[in-house]
Every structure is written in structure tokens, then in C-alpha cells.
């Protein structure tokens, strides 16, 4: 079959051709639209949370606030940041970057998307059953008080997990088997390395979440008592099972972000990446260590001191590969010809925010200080700095970086920069005060607070509006690019990876002739 | 056509031998558990036999002995991570300050 | 479509039929990894609670009939053998023998499920039910139901896999019957076979865990 040379957007058109497409690029865009919708949904819940916390006293009933908080967490975690970068950018660019025509199992790839959609519909249906108010962590025994909504949500998470496993499996097989001639493992772009490490986590960790939520559903339906202290079960074991998945899940969220940052930092410094091997293998190291640290979520849960100390020490190890990445990025910037494009701004924003997020993690990994900070806004600020500041900054940077390749149009640089300004400043205005609030002792997850916390909470809520506005600008920039952007050349940024050697947007078969690779991915001169 | 050749290495006779071994081990595990009184070694013996049976199934029926090595690593990783879950959960449960459940 | 042609048309992103075969097989193995980790969670939970409540688990296991367990073990082992033969004959393109072997495998799966049904109805009759539903003999213990929570979760999840496996085997049986498999293309039988062996493998560990040493 000779390539027709037509772009993947042309050819068959119509909604049906998209919903049945096996082309990884189209599936990537399907994920983009659905994840963007979930992000809007989760974002609305976030704004409602901040609205309630704008001033002391109840604006919404407490029960309703608990549901906002649960849905914000569950939607953002399971339907936005976990599928986020791997399913959108990974789907689109992993095959392109290794010179493959598609992922290993295109049908499975489409099926994963349908699984995610099914899960999302189920998750939204729980609203009709009265809603879930357990928080996204579903801690027992509160979550086993026989609520139909919890049962449906548990199955929704199970199916979302299935989607994640199948995506991971697909990517591992793709990386192992479909690399173009000459594309050795040590010549793969760092984004591929990051997605590959993430995929390993998805396959190894998600099944344990599957069995955990299955047990949770059974607990609700049949009172099996495995996690119910009234029947001799151990609720702390639920936490162990839950965090065996959910801690690596944190890295499922952030490793792909680090991969994106590696691409952006080298492209917009116009310089070969510093320490390619170190960055590549530190992804695998982070993936491995992430399995050894989950107990740091449970320091106050009643787990034994021996376990707590072990987990605390192991947690400190995560800092090593993370710092390796950060220092290598800094060294890449050093004496590079830095271009302050929108993706580069997001990259620098990522480094700033992620460093704060990482450093504050040290206090939470230290048992003594964690006792003080546990379940306060300090924790909320910390994980938003890592997950939102990290992943969302990277996804925005990546989206603008690859937009010309995905849709074949250039975006307006000044509008896009404006989105960065609002998101970056808004983010820090929202979450930095929460470090202080947490330190002052404001507990998380409550719908109300003492008057002493009012002024910082007001600042935080105003920040959340700035973030929301920033995302609206970003959305506008993307729509404007698609509607009236100038046509994108093949390689607008002067990047060196393979996806830039094919047309923008790429043809259905990605490369008209299979590329042969003879050098590393970042050979800038 | 490498893989097509490889499979012919496993003859039907081999499969039958493996099957007989599996049946034999099943009988052995029943005998040791139900008709001999091994006391503290009961668990060890039963799970050692199960491991041998599992090994036979994976090596011959699932062709791991003849296939590419990567499949071995893939399947080994799953056991390693189940062990990891086991290890840290037990580390916690075994070192907790004894709290007697009201239920026993 | 491919019943007459010896050569299988592999998907456009692969270089050759071997390439497609090896990649698909790796996919199946990765899927098996996720299955093992899912069951692994239950095994870990079982071991922890067995140490927490040794008496409960001892008395619970006494209620199980090891003869039925052993029978089911042998049935599943035999089905694994016929599955191997199913793959073997599919690869040789021997349509008749392949279909027979696969049909026997499905039959074994059905026998396994019937025995499970007998066991389950017996337990339900005696009130040996999970958790709060337990109404059987208490042996002076207040949470006997915990053992049966594990019993039903583990055998239930395993049984679901047996049923799923039977459906998959039926699917490859129908394809084998159409003569779709030969030495160039038998990937689906091979993949389903690996899944079926995993189901057997899990039972190999469940049998001593539940019936023998508990």
C-alpha cells in the first residue's frame, strides 16, 4: 500500500469515521476533546469549592460541598491527569517519535477510549444516585456504609483502570517492537522514555486498584467485611492496597510531564539535551522507587512505626532521580539560545512550581513534621504544586509545542503567552497561601473554617478565578489557531525528533517512507 | 520463520509427560496435606508443590522454556510486584503494637 | 477470507507476520501480568488475615470438600493439556483435531463450573456466606464470615475468568472450524491458550490455599 500523502484529518470525515478510527492520531484527538471536557467539569467543581471557602460560613450545604470535593478529585485524577499526557500526547506522538506507523494494537487503543468513556458516563451517573461524598480516596469504613452511588463509582474506577492498563500495555509493546530501523532504545526521545516508564507503572500498579475497588463494591453490596472493622477486617489494609496503586499513580501523572519538559527544554534552548542517559534512566528509577514509598500517605493511619520509618527513608530516595532530571534541564538551559516562546514559558513555570512542590514533599515525608501537616492545607498545596503545577504546566506547554503538528496551524504567540501569565500567577496566588494556611492548622476537606483563616482563603479563591481565566485564554488561543492560524511548516521550531520530519499534519501512515535513524534524538549544532 | 520451527521442539510426548507430572504432583499434594501430619511444614510443602506445578505449566504449556526471554522477564515482574505488595503490607501488620480485636 | 490463502495479511504497521505474531504475544503476556497482580491483591489479603485469625481460617477450610477441589484441579489440568493440543493442531492446520481439542477444553471448563455450582449451592444451603451474611456454625468465633468472603471472592473472580476463557475458546473454535488457522497464522489460539493456562495457574495456587492448608 503506497501512501496517499493525504493528512490524517482528510480522507474519511464525519463523526462516525472518527468514532471508529483506528488511527492513533485521531484517537489522540478523541482523548483530547474528552479530557478537555472532563477538565472543564473538574474545574467547575474546583471553582465551586473555592467559592464556598471564599468566606467563613456555609454558602452551600456541607453535604453538597463534600460532593464537590469528591467529584473534583475523582474527575481530575481518574479522567484528566491520569489519561492526560499519555493518552493525548502519548497516543499522538509516541509512534511518530519512534518512526512507527501506529501503536502496536490499534483496535485495543480505540477500545481503551471507549472504556474511559463508559467509566466517565458511569461516574457521572453516580450524581443521579445521590452522589459520592467519600473523597477520591474512598477510605473505609466510611465508604462501605452501603451507598449505591459508591458502588457505581467503584465500578467506574475499575473500568477507567482497565482503560489505563490497556493503554500502558499498548505503549510497552509499541516501544519494544515497533521502533524504526536504527532507533535503538538509547536513541529514543526522552518523551518516549517517560511514556514508556509510565506505561510500566500503568500495567503493574493499576490492577491492584482494580481489585481494591472491586472489594470495595463487594463490601457495599454483600457486606463481606474484608475492610470493615466491625466484621474483623482491617481498614488500614485498604489504605495499603489503595496507595500501592495511587502512589505510583502520582508518577503516572508526572513522569509524562517530565518527558514533555525534556523535549521542550532542548528544543527552545536550541541545544543538545544535557545528560540524555541520566534523564532516560532516571525515569525508570522514579518508576521503580515509586512502588516502595506508598506508606508515607499513611503516617497517621495506625500503621506500625517500623513500616512508617521504612517508608519515610525510602521516600527520600525519590528526590535523587527527580533532582537528576531538574539539574540536567538546568544544565541544558545553560548557555543555550533560549527562546521565550509559550512552550518555553510553561517549561520554566513547570521547573519553578515543581521544585516548590518537590521540596515541600520533604516535610511530608519526614514523620515528625508530617504529624503536624497531615490532613491540613499544606498537603493540599503540596500535591497541587506537584500534580497541577507539574502536569498541567507540561500539558499546556506540550499542547502549544505540538499544536502545529497536530492540526497543521500556528497559534498566536501573544495570546498564548497571556494564558501562561494568568495560569502561572493565578496558580501561585491560589496555592501558595494554602501552605501558610496548612501550617497555621487549617484542616483540609471541611466546608467551613475559623475566621482567622479568612484573608488567605480570599486570596486563594481570587487566584482560582485567575487560573480559570487563564485556561479560557488558552482555549481561545487553540480555537483561534485551528480556525484562522497560518498553515504550519513541517518543522516550525527547528526540532530534531522524528515527528518533525513528516508533514504538518502528518499523513495517515505517518511517514511516506519509513525513516532510518542514524543518530541520537537531539543533535543540535 | 523462527517461531514456527521452535514450537515443533515440544512434541506431544513431552506434553503428555508434563501432564502426568502435574497429575502426580496433585496427588502428592493431597496426600501430604490430608493423610500425613507434617505440622508446621504443611504450608511449605503444599506451596512448594504448587510452585513446581506452576513452573511446569509456564515452562511447557506456556512455552516460556522455548520462547523469547522477554516474556520471562515480563511474567517475573508480576510476581516481583505481588511480592512487593505482600512485603510492605506484612511489614506493617507484623510490627504493629499488638491490638487485640474485640472479635476474638 | 484467508481460508484458502496460506498467507495471512498482517496489519499495515508491521513488517511481517512474525513481527505481528511476536508483538501480539507480548501484548497477551503484559495482560497476564495485570491479571496476576489483580489476583495477587487477594492472595496478599488472604495471607494477612489468615495470620490475624488463624482459627477462623482453619475452621473455614474444614467446611470445604477437598475431594471436589482435587477433582476440579484435575479437570483444569486436563483442559490445559487439551488447550495445548488445540494450539498444536491449529498450527499444523489440522482443522478437525484442533476443533475437537478446543471443544474438549470448553467441556472441561463447563465441568469445572458445574462442580463449582455444586459447591456453592451446598455452602449457600448451610449458610456459609461471606461477612455479615454468615449464618453457619460459629465454632465460638464471631467472624467466621471473613473466611468465606475470601473463599467467594477468590473462587468467584476465578470462576468469572473460567467463564470468560470458555467464551474466548468458543470464539477461536469457531474460527478454527472455518479453517482460518495454519502455520502462518494462529495468533488468536495461542493468545487464548496463554490466558487459559493462566486461569489454570491461578487455580494451582488456590487449591492448596483454600482446600488443603487453611
PDB file of C-alpha atoms in Angstrom, chain A residues 131-343:
ATOM      1  CA  UNK A 131     -23.575  11.444  44.629  1.00  0.00           C
ATOM      2  CA  UNK A 132     -20.403  10.202  46.293  1.00  0.00           C
ATOM      3  CA  UNK A 133     -19.035  12.086  49.300  1.00  0.00           C
ATOM      4  CA  UNK A 134     -16.092   9.927  50.324  1.00  0.00           C
ATOM      5  CA  UNK A 135     -13.335  11.950  48.708  1.00  0.00           C
ATOM      6  CA  UNK A 136     -11.479  10.413  45.781  1.00  0.00           C
ATOM      7  CA  UNK A 137      -9.600   8.063  48.109  1.00  0.00           C
ATOM      8  CA  UNK A 138     -12.743   6.104  49.165  1.00  0.00           C
ATOM      9  CA  UNK A 139     -11.300   5.372  52.613  1.00  0.00           C
ATOM     10  CA  UNK A 140     -13.039   2.616  54.524  1.00  0.00           C
ATOM     11  CA  UNK A 141     -15.025   2.265  56.768  1.00  0.00           C
ATOM     12  CA  UNK A 142     -16.839   5.460  55.745  1.00  0.00           C
ATOM     13  CA  UNK A 143     -17.055   4.342  52.130  1.00  0.00           C
ATOM     14  CA  UNK A 144     -18.678   0.990  52.972  1.00  0.00           C
ATOM     15  CA  UNK A 145     -21.853   2.350  54.511  1.00  0.00           C
ATOM     16  CA  UNK A 146     -23.920   0.828  51.705  1.00  0.00           C
ATOM     17  CA  UNK A 147     -24.472   3.635  49.258  1.00  0.00           C
ATOM     18  CA  UNK A 148     -25.444   2.743  45.670  1.00  0.00           C
ATOM     19  CA  UNK A 149     -23.546   5.754  44.341  1.00  0.00           C
ATOM     20  CA  UNK A 150     -20.313   4.451  45.857  1.00  0.00           C
ATOM     21  CA  UNK A 151     -20.856   1.063  44.217  1.00  0.00           C
ATOM     22  CA  UNK A 152     -21.310   2.598  40.784  1.00  0.00           C
ATOM     23  CA  UNK A 153     -18.324   4.876  41.292  1.00  0.00           C
ATOM     24  CA  UNK A 154     -16.199   1.883  42.298  1.00  0.00           C
ATOM     25  CA  UNK A 155     -17.104   0.122  39.050  1.00  0.00           C
ATOM     26  CA  UNK A 156     -16.447   3.323  37.109  1.00  0.00           C
ATOM     27  CA  UNK A 157     -12.948   3.494  38.577  1.00  0.00           C
ATOM     28  CA  UNK A 158     -12.452  -0.205  37.807  1.00  0.00           C
ATOM     29  CA  UNK A 159     -13.265   0.368  34.144  1.00  0.00           C
ATOM     30  CA  UNK A 160     -11.203   3.555  33.951  1.00  0.00           C
ATOM     31  CA  UNK A 161      -8.360   1.466  35.359  1.00  0.00           C
ATOM     32  CA  UNK A 162      -8.886  -1.092  32.632  1.00  0.00           C
ATOM     33  CA  UNK A 163      -8.572   1.665  30.058  1.00  0.00           C
ATOM     34  CA  UNK A 164      -5.328   2.778  31.652  1.00  0.00           C
ATOM     35  CA  UNK A 165      -3.891  -0.760  31.726  1.00  0.00           C
ATOM     36  CA  UNK A 166      -4.700  -1.352  28.064  1.00  0.00           C
ATOM     37  CA  UNK A 167      -3.122   1.964  27.054  1.00  0.00           C
ATOM     38  CA  UNK A 168       0.008   1.113  29.029  1.00  0.00           C
ATOM     39  CA  UNK A 169       0.212  -2.376  27.582  1.00  0.00           C
ATOM     40  CA  UNK A 170      -0.138  -0.983  24.097  1.00  0.00           C
ATOM     41  CA  UNK A 171       2.657   1.533  24.602  1.00  0.00           C
ATOM     42  CA  UNK A 172       5.065  -1.020  26.074  1.00  0.00           C
ATOM     43  CA  UNK A 173       4.546  -3.350  23.132  1.00  0.00           C
ATOM     44  CA  UNK A 174       4.892  -0.413  20.731  1.00  0.00           C
ATOM     45  CA  UNK A 175       8.194   0.702  22.227  1.00  0.00           C
ATOM     46  CA  UNK A 176       9.555  -2.845  22.355  1.00  0.00           C
ATOM     47  CA  UNK A 177       8.539  -3.884  18.875  1.00  0.00           C
ATOM     48  CA  UNK A 178       7.772  -1.031  16.516  1.00  0.00           C
ATOM     49  CA  UNK A 179      10.844   1.194  16.572  1.00  0.00           C
ATOM     50  CA  UNK A 180      12.097   2.263  13.162  1.00  0.00           C
ATOM     51  CA  UNK A 181      15.361   0.816  11.850  1.00  0.00           C
ATOM     52  CA  UNK A 182      18.275   2.351  13.763  1.00  0.00           C
ATOM     53  CA  UNK A 183      16.042   3.627  16.567  1.00  0.00           C
ATOM     54  CA  UNK A 184      17.780   1.843  19.418  1.00  0.00           C
ATOM     55  CA  UNK A 185      16.458   2.250  22.954  1.00  0.00           C
ATOM     56  CA  UNK A 186      19.254   4.725  23.623  1.00  0.00           C
ATOM     57  CA  UNK A 187      18.239   6.854  20.667  1.00  0.00           C
ATOM     58  CA  UNK A 188      14.622   7.223  21.716  1.00  0.00           C
ATOM     59  CA  UNK A 189      13.425  10.730  22.509  1.00  0.00           C
ATOM     60  CA  UNK A 190      13.101  11.384  26.236  1.00  0.00           C
ATOM     61  CA  UNK A 191       9.348  11.825  25.912  1.00  0.00           C
ATOM     62  CA  UNK A 192       9.181   8.226  24.721  1.00  0.00           C
ATOM     63  CA  UNK A 193      11.301   7.101  27.659  1.00  0.00           C
ATOM     64  CA  UNK A 194       8.944   8.872  30.030  1.00  0.00           C
ATOM     65  CA  UNK A 195       5.801   7.426  28.437  1.00  0.00           C
ATOM     66  CA  UNK A 196       7.437   4.005  28.456  1.00  0.00           C
ATOM     67  CA  UNK A 197       8.224   4.215  32.177  1.00  0.00           C
ATOM     68  CA  UNK A 198       4.690   5.437  32.793  1.00  0.00           C
ATOM     69  CA  UNK A 199       3.255   2.541  30.821  1.00  0.00           C
ATOM     70  CA  UNK A 200       5.134   0.085  33.027  1.00  0.00           C
ATOM     71  CA  UNK A 201       3.572   1.724  36.064  1.00  0.00           C
ATOM     72  CA  UNK A 202       0.133   1.582  34.492  1.00  0.00           C
ATOM     73  CA  UNK A 203       0.358  -2.142  33.838  1.00  0.00           C
ATOM     74  CA  UNK A 204       1.888  -3.064  37.192  1.00  0.00           C
ATOM     75  CA  UNK A 205       0.021  -0.795  39.590  1.00  0.00           C
ATOM     76  CA  UNK A 206      -3.487  -0.366  38.193  1.00  0.00           C
ATOM     77  CA  UNK A 207      -4.638  -3.995  38.654  1.00  0.00           C
ATOM     78  CA  UNK A 208      -4.231  -3.641  42.408  1.00  0.00           C
ATOM     79  CA  UNK A 209      -6.516  -0.606  42.328  1.00  0.00           C
ATOM     80  CA  UNK A 210      -8.893  -2.775  40.301  1.00  0.00           C
ATOM     81  CA  UNK A 211      -9.102  -5.468  42.945  1.00  0.00           C
ATOM     82  CA  UNK A 212      -9.313  -2.839  45.695  1.00  0.00           C
ATOM     83  CA  UNK A 213     -12.326  -1.049  44.237  1.00  0.00           C
ATOM     84  CA  UNK A 214     -13.874  -4.420  43.363  1.00  0.00           C
ATOM     85  CA  UNK A 215     -13.587  -5.408  47.027  1.00  0.00           C
ATOM     86  CA  UNK A 216     -14.993  -2.011  47.950  1.00  0.00           C
ATOM     87  CA  UNK A 217     -18.015  -2.602  45.715  1.00  0.00           C
ATOM     88  CA  UNK A 218     -18.489  -6.104  47.157  1.00  0.00           C
ATOM     89  CA  UNK A 219     -18.146  -4.633  50.620  1.00  0.00           C
ATOM     90  CA  UNK A 220     -21.011  -2.295  49.799  1.00  0.00           C
ATOM     91  CA  UNK A 221     -23.176  -4.933  48.122  1.00  0.00           C
ATOM     92  CA  UNK A 222     -22.531  -8.032  50.237  1.00  0.00           C
ATOM     93  CA  UNK A 223     -21.001  -6.760  53.483  1.00  0.00           C
ATOM     94  CA  UNK A 224     -18.021  -9.065  53.039  1.00  0.00           C
ATOM     95  CA  UNK A 225     -16.126  -7.352  55.836  1.00  0.00           C
ATOM     96  CA  UNK A 226     -12.591  -7.564  54.421  1.00  0.00           C
ATOM     97  CA  UNK A 227     -12.079  -3.858  55.107  1.00  0.00           C
ATOM     98  CA  UNK A 228     -14.803  -3.486  57.731  1.00  0.00           C
ATOM     99  CA  UNK A 229     -13.506  -3.387  61.328  1.00  0.00           C
ATOM    100  CA  UNK A 230     -16.951  -4.355  62.619  1.00  0.00           C
ATOM    101  CA  UNK A 231     -16.550  -7.722  60.905  1.00  0.00           C
ATOM    102  CA  UNK A 232     -12.884  -8.201  61.728  1.00  0.00           C
ATOM    103  CA  UNK A 233     -11.465  -6.542  58.611  1.00  0.00           C
ATOM    104  CA  UNK A 234      -8.600  -4.067  58.616  1.00  0.00           C
ATOM    105  CA  UNK A 235      -9.332  -0.611  57.153  1.00  0.00           C
ATOM    106  CA  UNK A 236      -5.618   0.173  57.120  1.00  0.00           C
ATOM    107  CA  UNK A 237      -5.125  -2.681  54.672  1.00  0.00           C
ATOM    108  CA  UNK A 238      -7.489  -0.851  52.348  1.00  0.00           C
ATOM    109  CA  UNK A 239      -5.165   2.122  52.529  1.00  0.00           C
ATOM    110  CA  UNK A 240      -2.179  -0.088  51.748  1.00  0.00           C
ATOM    111  CA  UNK A 241      -3.903  -1.543  48.681  1.00  0.00           C
ATOM    112  CA  UNK A 242      -5.196   1.827  47.593  1.00  0.00           C
ATOM    113  CA  UNK A 243      -1.837   3.564  47.826  1.00  0.00           C
ATOM    114  CA  UNK A 244       0.044   0.666  46.239  1.00  0.00           C
ATOM    115  CA  UNK A 245      -1.658   1.944  43.122  1.00  0.00           C
ATOM    116  CA  UNK A 246      -2.249   5.552  43.931  1.00  0.00           C
ATOM    117  CA  UNK A 247       1.264   6.455  44.841  1.00  0.00           C
ATOM    118  CA  UNK A 248       2.729   5.133  41.587  1.00  0.00           C
ATOM    119  CA  UNK A 249      -0.274   6.875  40.019  1.00  0.00           C
ATOM    120  CA  UNK A 250       1.248  10.156  41.119  1.00  0.00           C
ATOM    121  CA  UNK A 251       4.155   9.256  38.866  1.00  0.00           C
ATOM    122  CA  UNK A 252       1.788   8.100  36.133  1.00  0.00           C
ATOM    123  CA  UNK A 253       0.704  11.728  36.264  1.00  0.00           C
ATOM    124  CA  UNK A 254       4.077  13.426  36.490  1.00  0.00           C
ATOM    125  CA  UNK A 255       6.533  11.225  34.567  1.00  0.00           C
ATOM    126  CA  UNK A 256       4.967  12.034  31.183  1.00  0.00           C
ATOM    127  CA  UNK A 257       5.083  15.698  32.190  1.00  0.00           C
ATOM    128  CA  UNK A 258       8.803  15.351  32.780  1.00  0.00           C
ATOM    129  CA  UNK A 259       9.096  13.775  29.355  1.00  0.00           C
ATOM    130  CA  UNK A 260       7.370  16.723  27.742  1.00  0.00           C
ATOM    131  CA  UNK A 261       9.626  19.134  29.621  1.00  0.00           C
ATOM    132  CA  UNK A 262      12.726  17.295  28.384  1.00  0.00           C
ATOM    133  CA  UNK A 263      11.565  17.786  24.792  1.00  0.00           C
ATOM    134  CA  UNK A 264      10.706  21.440  25.254  1.00  0.00           C
ATOM    135  CA  UNK A 265      13.825  22.383  27.153  1.00  0.00           C
ATOM    136  CA  UNK A 266      16.150  21.120  24.464  1.00  0.00           C
ATOM    137  CA  UNK A 267      14.106  22.464  21.537  1.00  0.00           C
ATOM    138  CA  UNK A 268      13.773  26.003  22.858  1.00  0.00           C
ATOM    139  CA  UNK A 269      17.344  26.216  24.123  1.00  0.00           C
ATOM    140  CA  UNK A 270      18.470  25.054  20.693  1.00  0.00           C
ATOM    141  CA  UNK A 271      20.945  22.812  22.407  1.00  0.00           C
ATOM    142  CA  UNK A 272      21.508  19.086  22.790  1.00  0.00           C
ATOM    143  CA  UNK A 273      19.973  17.808  25.997  1.00  0.00           C
ATOM    144  CA  UNK A 274      22.476  17.595  28.821  1.00  0.00           C
ATOM    145  CA  UNK A 275      22.759  14.104  30.303  1.00  0.00           C
ATOM    146  CA  UNK A 276      20.481  12.168  27.958  1.00  0.00           C
ATOM    147  CA  UNK A 277      21.224   8.811  29.562  1.00  0.00           C
ATOM    148  CA  UNK A 278      20.773  10.130  33.076  1.00  0.00           C
ATOM    149  CA  UNK A 279      17.379  11.619  32.253  1.00  0.00           C
ATOM    150  CA  UNK A 280      16.253   8.485  30.408  1.00  0.00           C
ATOM    151  CA  UNK A 281      17.191   6.071  33.174  1.00  0.00           C
ATOM    152  CA  UNK A 282      16.025   8.376  35.941  1.00  0.00           C
ATOM    153  CA  UNK A 283      12.524   7.900  34.508  1.00  0.00           C
ATOM    154  CA  UNK A 284      12.846   4.179  35.081  1.00  0.00           C
ATOM    155  CA  UNK A 285      14.353   4.818  38.508  1.00  0.00           C
ATOM    156  CA  UNK A 286      11.447   7.034  39.508  1.00  0.00           C
ATOM    157  CA  UNK A 287       9.039   4.365  38.294  1.00  0.00           C
ATOM    158  CA  UNK A 288      10.799   1.724  40.377  1.00  0.00           C
ATOM    159  CA  UNK A 289      11.128   3.784  43.544  1.00  0.00           C
ATOM    160  CA  UNK A 290       7.525   4.920  43.322  1.00  0.00           C
ATOM    161  CA  UNK A 291       6.461   1.411  44.332  1.00  0.00           C
ATOM    162  CA  UNK A 292       8.431   1.490  47.570  1.00  0.00           C
ATOM    163  CA  UNK A 293       7.089   4.608  49.216  1.00  0.00           C
ATOM    164  CA  UNK A 294       3.309   4.429  49.433  1.00  0.00           C
ATOM    165  CA  UNK A 295       3.163   4.259  53.207  1.00  0.00           C
ATOM    166  CA  UNK A 296       4.043   7.954  53.506  1.00  0.00           C
ATOM    167  CA  UNK A 297       0.350   8.637  52.874  1.00  0.00           C
ATOM    168  CA  UNK A 298      -0.438   6.646  55.996  1.00  0.00           C
ATOM    169  CA  UNK A 299       1.809   8.014  58.745  1.00  0.00           C
ATOM    170  CA  UNK A 300      -1.171   8.847  60.939  1.00  0.00           C
ATOM    171  CA  UNK A 301      -3.330   5.881  59.917  1.00  0.00           C
ATOM    172  CA  UNK A 302      -2.203   3.442  62.582  1.00  0.00           C
ATOM    173  CA  UNK A 303       0.396   1.624  60.519  1.00  0.00           C
ATOM    174  CA  UNK A 304       3.330   0.398  62.556  1.00  0.00           C
ATOM    175  CA  UNK A 305       6.296   2.621  63.417  1.00  0.00           C
ATOM    176  CA  UNK A 306       8.693   0.245  61.705  1.00  0.00           C
ATOM    177  CA  UNK A 307       6.728   0.466  58.457  1.00  0.00           C
ATOM    178  CA  UNK A 308       6.404   4.235  58.783  1.00  0.00           C
ATOM    179  CA  UNK A 309      10.139   4.739  59.271  1.00  0.00           C
ATOM    180  CA  UNK A 310      10.938   2.425  56.361  1.00  0.00           C
ATOM    181  CA  UNK A 311       8.584   4.284  54.072  1.00  0.00           C
ATOM    182  CA  UNK A 312       9.909   7.640  55.240  1.00  0.00           C
ATOM    183  CA  UNK A 313      13.502   6.739  54.425  1.00  0.00           C
ATOM    184  CA  UNK A 314      12.598   5.220  51.068  1.00  0.00           C
ATOM    185  CA  UNK A 315      10.562   8.292  50.165  1.00  0.00           C
ATOM    186  CA  UNK A 316      13.640  10.471  50.451  1.00  0.00           C
ATOM    187  CA  UNK A 317      15.172   8.397  47.644  1.00  0.00           C
ATOM    188  CA  UNK A 318      12.661   9.758  45.132  1.00  0.00           C
ATOM    189  CA  UNK A 319      14.460  13.063  45.421  1.00  0.00           C
ATOM    190  CA  UNK A 320      17.554  11.635  43.750  1.00  0.00           C
ATOM    191  CA  UNK A 321      16.253  10.784  40.257  1.00  0.00           C
ATOM    192  CA  UNK A 322      13.973  13.829  40.349  1.00  0.00           C
ATOM    193  CA  UNK A 323      16.879  16.108  41.098  1.00  0.00           C
ATOM    194  CA  UNK A 324      18.909  14.396  38.379  1.00  0.00           C
ATOM    195  CA  UNK A 325      16.282  15.473  35.888  1.00  0.00           C
ATOM    196  CA  UNK A 326      15.998  19.002  37.179  1.00  0.00           C
ATOM    197  CA  UNK A 327      19.750  19.617  37.219  1.00  0.00           C
ATOM    198  CA  UNK A 328      20.119  18.194  33.743  1.00  0.00           C
ATOM    199  CA  UNK A 329      17.418  20.515  32.450  1.00  0.00           C
ATOM    200  CA  UNK A 330      19.169  23.451  34.087  1.00  0.00           C
ATOM    201  CA  UNK A 331      22.439  22.375  32.544  1.00  0.00           C
ATOM    202  CA  UNK A 332      20.691  22.195  29.175  1.00  0.00           C
ATOM    203  CA  UNK A 333      19.482  25.765  29.574  1.00  0.00           C
ATOM    204  CA  UNK A 334      22.977  26.926  30.485  1.00  0.00           C
ATOM    205  CA  UNK A 335      24.460  28.811  27.518  1.00  0.00           C
ATOM    206  CA  UNK A 336      21.633  27.707  25.260  1.00  0.00           C
ATOM    207  CA  UNK A 337      19.959  30.135  22.860  1.00  0.00           C
ATOM    208  CA  UNK A 338      16.785  30.335  24.884  1.00  0.00           C
ATOM    209  CA  UNK A 339      13.646  31.371  23.013  1.00  0.00           C
ATOM    210  CA  UNK A 340      10.890  32.640  25.273  1.00  0.00           C
ATOM    211  CA  UNK A 341       8.078  31.054  23.321  1.00  0.00           C
ATOM    212  CA  UNK A 342       4.902  29.928  25.071  1.00  0.00           C
ATOM    213  CA  UNK A 343       6.067  26.300  25.489  1.00  0.00           C
TER     214      UNK A 343
END
